[in-house]
Short mmCIF file of C-alpha atoms and ligand atoms in Angstrom, two decimals:
data_model
loop_
_atom_site.label_atom_id
_atom_site.label_comp_id
_atom_site.label_asym_id
_atom_site.label_seq_id
_atom_site.Cartn_x
_atom_site.Cartn_y
_atom_site.Cartn_z
CA MET A 13 -23.76 -14.85 -40.05
CA THR A 14 -24.35 -11.61 -38.41
CA THR A 15 -22.05 -10.32 -35.61
CA GLU A 16 -23.71 -8.20 -32.95
CA ILE A 17 -21.63 -5.26 -32.05
CA TRP A 18 -21.55 -2.88 -29.06
CA LEU A 19 -19.64 0.28 -29.94
CA ASP A 20 -17.61 2.18 -27.35
CA THR A 21 -16.30 5.39 -28.76
CA ASP A 22 -14.79 8.83 -28.39
CA PRO A 23 -15.66 10.60 -31.65
CA GLY A 24 -13.15 11.87 -33.23
CA PHE A 25 -13.12 11.70 -36.91
CA ASP A 26 -11.66 8.22 -37.18
CA ASP A 27 -14.35 6.94 -34.82
CA TRP A 28 -16.94 8.47 -37.14
CA MET A 29 -15.30 6.75 -40.17
CA ALA A 30 -15.28 3.35 -38.17
CA TRP A 31 -18.93 3.86 -37.07
CA ALA A 32 -19.98 4.58 -40.69
CA LEU A 33 -18.22 1.43 -42.01
CA LEU A 34 -19.78 -0.65 -39.30
CA GLN A 35 -23.27 0.68 -40.15
CA ALA A 36 -22.60 -0.04 -43.82
CA GLU A 37 -21.30 -3.63 -43.41
CA PRO A 38 -24.05 -6.22 -44.07
CA GLY A 39 -22.62 -8.81 -41.67
CA LEU A 40 -22.31 -6.41 -38.70
CA ARG A 41 -25.27 -5.30 -36.56
CA LEU A 42 -24.95 -2.45 -34.11
CA ALA A 43 -26.74 -3.09 -30.85
CA GLY A 44 -25.88 0.14 -29.02
CA VAL A 45 -23.32 2.86 -28.51
CA SER A 46 -21.57 4.17 -25.46
CA VAL A 47 -19.54 7.34 -25.64
CA VAL A 48 -16.45 8.01 -23.44
CA ALA A 49 -14.20 10.93 -22.89
CA GLY A 50 -11.01 10.68 -24.81
CA ASN A 51 -10.16 12.64 -27.98
CA ALA A 52 -11.97 15.50 -26.15
CA PRO A 53 -13.97 15.83 -22.99
CA LEU A 54 -17.27 13.85 -22.89
CA ARG A 55 -19.36 17.07 -23.66
CA HIS A 56 -17.64 17.19 -27.10
CA THR A 57 -17.47 13.43 -27.80
CA LEU A 58 -21.13 13.00 -26.92
CA ALA A 59 -22.16 16.01 -29.01
CA ASN A 60 -20.05 14.72 -31.95
CA ALA A 61 -21.72 11.27 -31.64
CA LEU A 62 -25.30 12.82 -31.66
CA ARG A 63 -24.44 15.06 -34.58
CA ILE A 64 -23.05 12.06 -36.44
CA GLN A 65 -26.15 10.12 -35.70
CA THR A 66 -28.31 13.06 -36.97
CA LEU A 67 -26.31 13.43 -40.16
CA HIS A 68 -26.81 9.77 -41.02
CA GLY A 69 -30.38 9.33 -39.67
CA TRP A 70 -29.15 6.44 -37.59
CA THR A 71 -31.44 5.26 -34.65
CA THR A 72 -29.24 3.02 -32.43
CA PRO A 73 -29.38 4.36 -28.93
CA VAL A 74 -26.36 6.50 -27.99
CA HIS A 75 -25.55 6.64 -24.31
CA ALA A 76 -23.28 9.03 -22.32
CA GLY A 77 -20.53 7.10 -20.51
CA CYS A 78 -17.64 7.98 -18.33
CA GLU A 79 -16.15 11.52 -18.36
CA ARG A 80 -13.00 10.85 -16.44
CA PRO A 81 -10.40 8.04 -16.27
CA LEU A 82 -10.33 5.67 -13.32
CA VAL A 83 -7.42 7.13 -11.49
CA GLN A 84 -5.41 9.74 -13.33
CA ALA A 85 -6.36 13.27 -14.39
CA PRO A 86 -8.02 13.49 -17.85
CA VAL A 87 -5.91 13.90 -20.94
CA THR A 88 -7.22 14.67 -24.47
CA ALA A 89 -5.91 14.80 -28.08
CA GLN A 90 -7.28 18.30 -28.59
CA ASP A 91 -3.80 19.59 -29.20
CA VAL A 92 -3.80 17.46 -32.33
CA LEU A 93 -7.47 17.33 -33.20
CA GLY A 94 -8.72 20.73 -32.20
CA GLU A 95 -11.10 21.80 -29.41
CA SER A 96 -14.11 19.64 -30.57
CA ALA A 97 -11.89 16.74 -31.91
CA MET A 98 -13.92 17.11 -35.17
CA ALA A 99 -11.77 19.43 -37.32
CA THR A 100 -13.01 20.24 -40.78
CA THR A 101 -11.69 22.28 -43.76
CA GLY A 102 -15.31 23.23 -44.71
CA ARG A 103 -18.62 21.86 -43.77
CA SER A 104 -19.52 21.00 -40.20
CA LEU A 105 -21.74 18.27 -38.80
CA PRO A 106 -25.44 19.39 -38.40
CA PRO A 107 -26.79 20.30 -34.94
CA ALA A 108 -27.87 17.18 -33.10
CA GLN A 109 -31.58 16.49 -33.35
CA ALA A 110 -31.63 13.61 -30.86
CA GLN A 111 -30.75 13.45 -27.25
CA ALA A 112 -28.59 10.82 -25.58
CA ALA A 113 -30.54 7.64 -24.73
CA PRO A 114 -31.54 7.41 -21.05
CA GLY A 115 -29.27 5.52 -18.72
CA HIS A 116 -25.44 5.55 -18.35
CA GLY A 117 -23.42 4.00 -21.07
CA VAL A 118 -21.77 1.55 -18.66
CA GLN A 119 -25.19 0.18 -17.47
CA ALA A 120 -26.42 0.11 -21.02
CA LEU A 121 -23.48 -2.03 -22.09
CA ILE A 122 -24.06 -4.43 -19.09
CA ASP A 123 -27.80 -4.67 -19.89
CA ALA A 124 -27.07 -5.36 -23.58
CA ALA A 125 -24.67 -8.15 -22.80
CA ARG A 126 -27.06 -9.77 -20.22
CA ALA A 127 -29.76 -9.66 -22.80
CA ARG A 128 -27.76 -11.57 -25.32
CA PRO A 129 -25.32 -13.88 -23.41
CA GLY A 130 -22.31 -14.79 -25.49
CA GLN A 131 -23.51 -12.92 -28.52
CA LEU A 132 -22.12 -9.50 -28.11
CA THR A 133 -18.69 -8.37 -29.57
CA LEU A 134 -17.46 -5.05 -27.98
CA LEU A 135 -15.65 -2.78 -30.31
CA ALA A 136 -13.68 -0.31 -28.21
CA LEU A 137 -12.30 2.65 -30.06
CA GLY A 138 -11.42 5.00 -27.29
CA PRO A 139 -9.96 4.92 -23.78
CA LEU A 140 -11.24 1.85 -21.99
CA THR A 141 -12.76 3.63 -18.98
CA ASN A 142 -16.43 2.60 -19.71
CA VAL A 143 -15.42 -1.01 -20.35
CA ALA A 144 -13.36 -1.27 -17.08
CA THR A 145 -16.02 0.38 -15.08
CA ALA A 146 -18.61 -2.05 -16.55
CA PHE A 147 -16.41 -5.04 -15.39
CA ASP A 148 -16.15 -3.56 -11.93
CA ALA A 149 -19.84 -3.01 -11.71
CA ALA A 150 -20.81 -6.37 -13.19
CA PRO A 151 -18.39 -9.23 -12.42
CA ASP A 152 -20.53 -11.44 -14.71
CA LEU A 153 -20.00 -9.23 -17.75
CA PRO A 154 -16.59 -10.70 -18.99
CA ALA A 155 -18.07 -14.10 -19.48
CA LEU A 156 -21.10 -12.73 -21.24
CA LEU A 157 -19.15 -11.07 -24.05
CA GLN A 158 -18.13 -13.02 -27.21
CA ALA A 159 -15.03 -10.93 -27.75
CA ILE A 160 -13.47 -7.49 -27.30
CA VAL A 161 -11.99 -5.94 -30.54
CA LEU A 162 -10.08 -2.73 -29.73
CA MET A 163 -8.03 -0.04 -31.30
CA GLY A 164 -5.31 0.67 -28.81
CA GLY A 165 -1.61 0.10 -27.83
CA SER A 166 1.26 -0.76 -30.01
CA THR A 167 3.84 -3.43 -30.40
CA ASP A 168 6.45 -0.76 -31.06
CA ARG A 169 6.34 3.09 -31.19
CA GLY A 170 3.68 5.11 -29.38
CA ASN A 171 1.93 8.22 -30.47
CA THR A 172 1.25 10.09 -27.29
CA THR A 173 4.59 9.18 -25.71
CA ALA A 174 7.54 7.35 -27.20
CA VAL A 175 5.91 4.08 -26.28
CA ALA A 176 2.26 4.77 -25.41
CA GLU A 177 -0.72 4.95 -27.73
CA PHE A 178 -3.44 7.49 -26.77
CA ASN A 179 -6.37 5.21 -25.93
CA ILE A 180 -4.17 3.30 -23.47
CA HIS A 181 -2.24 6.39 -22.27
CA ALA A 182 -5.52 8.12 -21.47
CA ASP A 183 -6.55 5.49 -18.88
CA PRO A 184 -3.83 2.81 -18.33
CA GLU A 185 -5.56 1.36 -15.16
CA ALA A 186 -8.73 0.74 -17.32
CA ALA A 187 -6.66 -0.86 -20.08
CA ALA A 188 -4.87 -3.12 -17.64
CA ARG A 189 -8.24 -4.26 -16.19
CA VAL A 190 -9.62 -5.02 -19.63
CA PHE A 191 -6.53 -7.00 -20.77
CA GLY A 192 -6.74 -8.89 -17.66
CA ALA A 193 -10.32 -9.78 -17.64
CA GLY A 194 -10.03 -13.00 -19.62
CA VAL A 195 -12.33 -11.98 -22.48
CA PRO A 196 -11.20 -13.19 -25.96
CA LEU A 197 -9.42 -9.97 -27.21
CA VAL A 198 -8.07 -8.80 -30.51
CA MET A 199 -5.76 -5.73 -30.37
CA PHE A 200 -5.31 -3.34 -33.23
CA GLY A 201 -2.29 -1.23 -32.25
CA LEU A 202 -0.46 1.60 -34.01
CA ASN A 203 1.90 -1.02 -35.47
CA VAL A 204 -0.83 -2.41 -37.81
CA CYS A 205 -2.80 0.81 -38.13
CA ARG A 206 0.22 2.55 -39.72
CA GLN A 207 -0.04 0.04 -42.59
CA VAL A 208 -3.42 1.48 -43.52
CA LEU A 209 -2.91 4.94 -44.99
CA VAL A 210 -5.22 7.71 -46.20
CA GLY A 211 -4.32 10.66 -48.34
CA ASP A 212 -5.56 13.24 -50.79
CA GLU A 213 -6.45 10.51 -53.31
CA HIS A 214 -9.09 9.12 -50.79
CA VAL A 215 -10.44 12.70 -50.15
CA ARG A 216 -10.88 13.08 -53.90
CA ALA A 217 -12.51 9.60 -54.18
CA VAL A 218 -15.03 10.46 -51.37
CA ARG A 219 -15.87 13.81 -52.97
CA ALA A 220 -16.49 11.98 -56.26
CA LEU A 221 -19.36 10.19 -54.57
CA GLY A 222 -21.22 13.40 -55.32
CA THR A 223 -23.59 13.62 -52.33
CA GLU A 224 -23.84 16.34 -49.48
CA ARG A 225 -22.85 13.83 -46.90
CA ALA A 226 -19.87 12.77 -48.93
CA GLU A 227 -18.75 16.44 -49.28
CA LEU A 228 -19.19 16.97 -45.58
CA PHE A 229 -17.13 13.83 -44.65
CA ALA A 230 -14.63 14.69 -47.24
CA ASP A 231 -14.06 18.10 -45.56
CA HIS A 232 -13.35 16.26 -42.33
CA LEU A 233 -11.21 13.59 -43.96
CA ASP A 234 -9.23 16.46 -45.63
CA ALA A 235 -8.61 17.95 -42.09
CA TYR A 236 -7.52 14.52 -40.86
CA VAL A 237 -5.01 14.09 -43.64
CA GLY A 238 -3.92 17.65 -42.79
CA ILE A 239 -2.51 16.26 -39.53
CA ALA A 240 0.03 14.37 -41.69
CA ARG A 241 0.57 17.24 -44.03
CA ARG A 242 1.54 19.52 -41.13
CA ARG A 243 4.29 16.95 -40.33
CA GLY A 244 5.57 16.86 -43.84
CA ALA A 245 3.93 13.65 -44.77
CA ALA A 246 1.36 12.85 -47.55
CA HIS A 247 -0.58 10.09 -45.73
CA MET A 248 -2.16 9.66 -42.27
CA ALA A 249 -2.59 6.42 -40.54
CA VAL A 250 -6.19 5.08 -40.27
CA TYR A 251 -6.74 4.07 -36.67
CA ASP A 252 -10.41 3.20 -35.54
CA PRO A 253 -11.61 1.76 -38.93
CA THR A 254 -8.89 -0.91 -38.87
CA PRO A 255 -10.62 -3.19 -36.43
CA VAL A 256 -13.92 -2.81 -38.33
CA ALA A 257 -12.05 -3.88 -41.46
CA TRP A 258 -10.87 -6.94 -39.66
CA LEU A 259 -14.47 -7.79 -38.52
CA ALA A 260 -15.57 -7.50 -42.13
CA ARG A 261 -12.45 -8.87 -43.99
CA PRO A 262 -10.33 -10.84 -41.61
CA GLU A 263 -8.39 -12.34 -44.57
CA LEU A 264 -6.81 -8.82 -45.07
CA PHE A 265 -4.91 -9.20 -41.78
CA SER A 266 -2.55 -11.46 -39.78
CA VAL A 267 -2.81 -11.74 -36.02
CA ALA A 268 -0.60 -13.42 -33.56
CA PRO A 269 -1.29 -14.78 -30.02
CA ALA A 270 0.44 -12.84 -27.18
CA HIS A 271 0.35 -11.89 -23.54
CA VAL A 272 -0.24 -8.23 -23.35
CA ASP A 273 0.33 -6.24 -20.19
CA VAL A 274 -0.13 -2.50 -19.59
CA GLU A 275 2.78 -0.70 -17.87
CA LEU A 276 1.43 1.46 -14.94
CA GLU A 277 4.55 2.38 -12.99
CA GLY A 278 7.23 3.43 -15.47
CA ARG A 279 8.23 7.05 -15.35
CA LEU A 280 8.93 6.91 -19.13
CA THR A 281 6.83 3.94 -20.02
CA ARG A 282 3.39 4.34 -18.27
CA GLY A 283 0.61 3.35 -20.71
CA MET A 284 2.89 1.06 -22.83
CA THR A 285 1.31 -2.19 -24.04
CA VAL A 286 4.07 -4.79 -23.38
CA CYS A 287 3.48 -7.62 -25.80
CA GLU A 288 5.15 -11.02 -25.05
CA PHE A 289 4.80 -13.23 -28.15
CA ARG A 290 6.56 -16.17 -26.67
CA VAL A 291 3.37 -17.88 -25.61
CA PRO A 292 2.55 -20.21 -24.14
CA ALA A 293 6.19 -20.91 -23.25
CA ARG A 294 6.89 -17.60 -21.35
CA ALA A 295 3.41 -16.44 -20.56
CA ARG A 296 -0.30 -17.34 -20.92
CA PRO A 297 -1.80 -15.67 -24.04
CA ASN A 298 -4.62 -13.12 -23.31
CA ALA A 299 -4.98 -11.58 -26.72
CA ARG A 300 -4.44 -11.88 -30.44
CA VAL A 301 -2.46 -8.94 -31.74
CA ALA A 302 -2.88 -7.65 -35.27
CA MET A 303 0.58 -7.63 -36.90
CA ALA A 304 0.03 -7.17 -40.61
CA ALA A 305 -2.59 -5.65 -42.89
CA ASP A 306 -3.02 -5.33 -46.68
CA GLY A 307 -3.39 -1.49 -46.43
CA PRO A 308 -4.52 -0.84 -50.03
CA ALA A 309 -7.15 -3.65 -49.97
CA VAL A 310 -8.44 -2.26 -46.54
CA MET A 311 -8.85 1.17 -48.04
CA ALA A 312 -10.53 -0.23 -51.15
CA TRP A 313 -12.94 -1.99 -48.83
CA ALA A 314 -13.39 1.25 -46.86
CA LEU A 315 -14.24 3.31 -49.99
CA GLN A 316 -16.88 0.87 -50.92
CA GLY A 317 -18.40 1.10 -47.43
CA LEU A 318 -18.21 4.81 -47.48
CA ALA A 319 -20.03 4.88 -50.74
CA ARG A 320 -22.98 3.16 -48.94
CA ALA A 321 -22.65 5.06 -45.71
CA LEU A 322 -22.55 8.48 -47.44
CA ALA A 323 -25.24 7.96 -50.04
O1 RIB B 1 -4.22 6.61 -30.99
C1 RIB B 1 -5.40 6.56 -31.83
C2 RIB B 1 -6.72 6.51 -31.10
O2 RIB B 1 -6.74 7.60 -30.15
C3 RIB B 1 -7.99 6.48 -31.97
O3 RIB B 1 -8.92 5.80 -31.37
C4 RIB B 1 -8.32 7.96 -31.99
O4 RIB B 1 -9.67 8.18 -32.18
C5 RIB B 1 -7.96 8.43 -30.57
O5 RIB B 1 -9.09 7.96 -29.72
CA1 CA B 2 -11.13 6.82 -30.98
#
């Protein structure tokens, strides 16, 4: 059975890895892409998306989405990921040969869901600004989606603050809107992504594929692992590919029902995903939260997918 996917993304290297694995997975079909500001301003994330599309020769329409959060001032991850959020230790993505598809990414998502009621799974890998804006513009949208599968939040430590993960921290109001929309939702937070690790051995394995695309991807993977190296660690958590792995190999994960709320007021806790697992006794469940992953098996799956995507 094929799962129809709408990808909302803020490329970012790990978004690129997730997109490539999605394209390479036989049971997943990409209906469209909306780009959001996040890792870097929209001008960078959109340019990265169009350059990724050009490198791979993909033809799925890529739409520009929202360039600023619902309420707060924009924040980015450029301090960690560099100006373009696409750091490399060598080769760079080619210049884009395609333009963004006509129409705003929010309207494109709404139109795609209305064209296939109940058939579309939304894979959200960046701040949830596009998704929340779509829900506000189209009150019928939540009921039209089969599910939302997202990388964001955490059941424990944050990465941007002590308790907030970047995608949620970048637009907490949007995240609160999405978790409260009543769509079946699966959350892949930092807690589970930190069980899926990538290191020099994976850089070597990608280079061993022997193609120009693989060398170019490996240069970016090397820079991504470099984030961990600079912190004295040998491995970096793999974020955005993790929900794609679940879509393809759910048996490699365990998930638990929970009620997830997003803190909006706390001076120290704004952007925290507060996960109540005592459901339904203490709260109505509104999500399934990924709690465990077989990290080595996920990376073995990922290397097989990258071999197809980078051929
Ligand atoms: O916290 C990790 C998330 O923030 C990932 O989606 C990464 O691409 C950045 O958007
Ligand atoms: Ca992302």
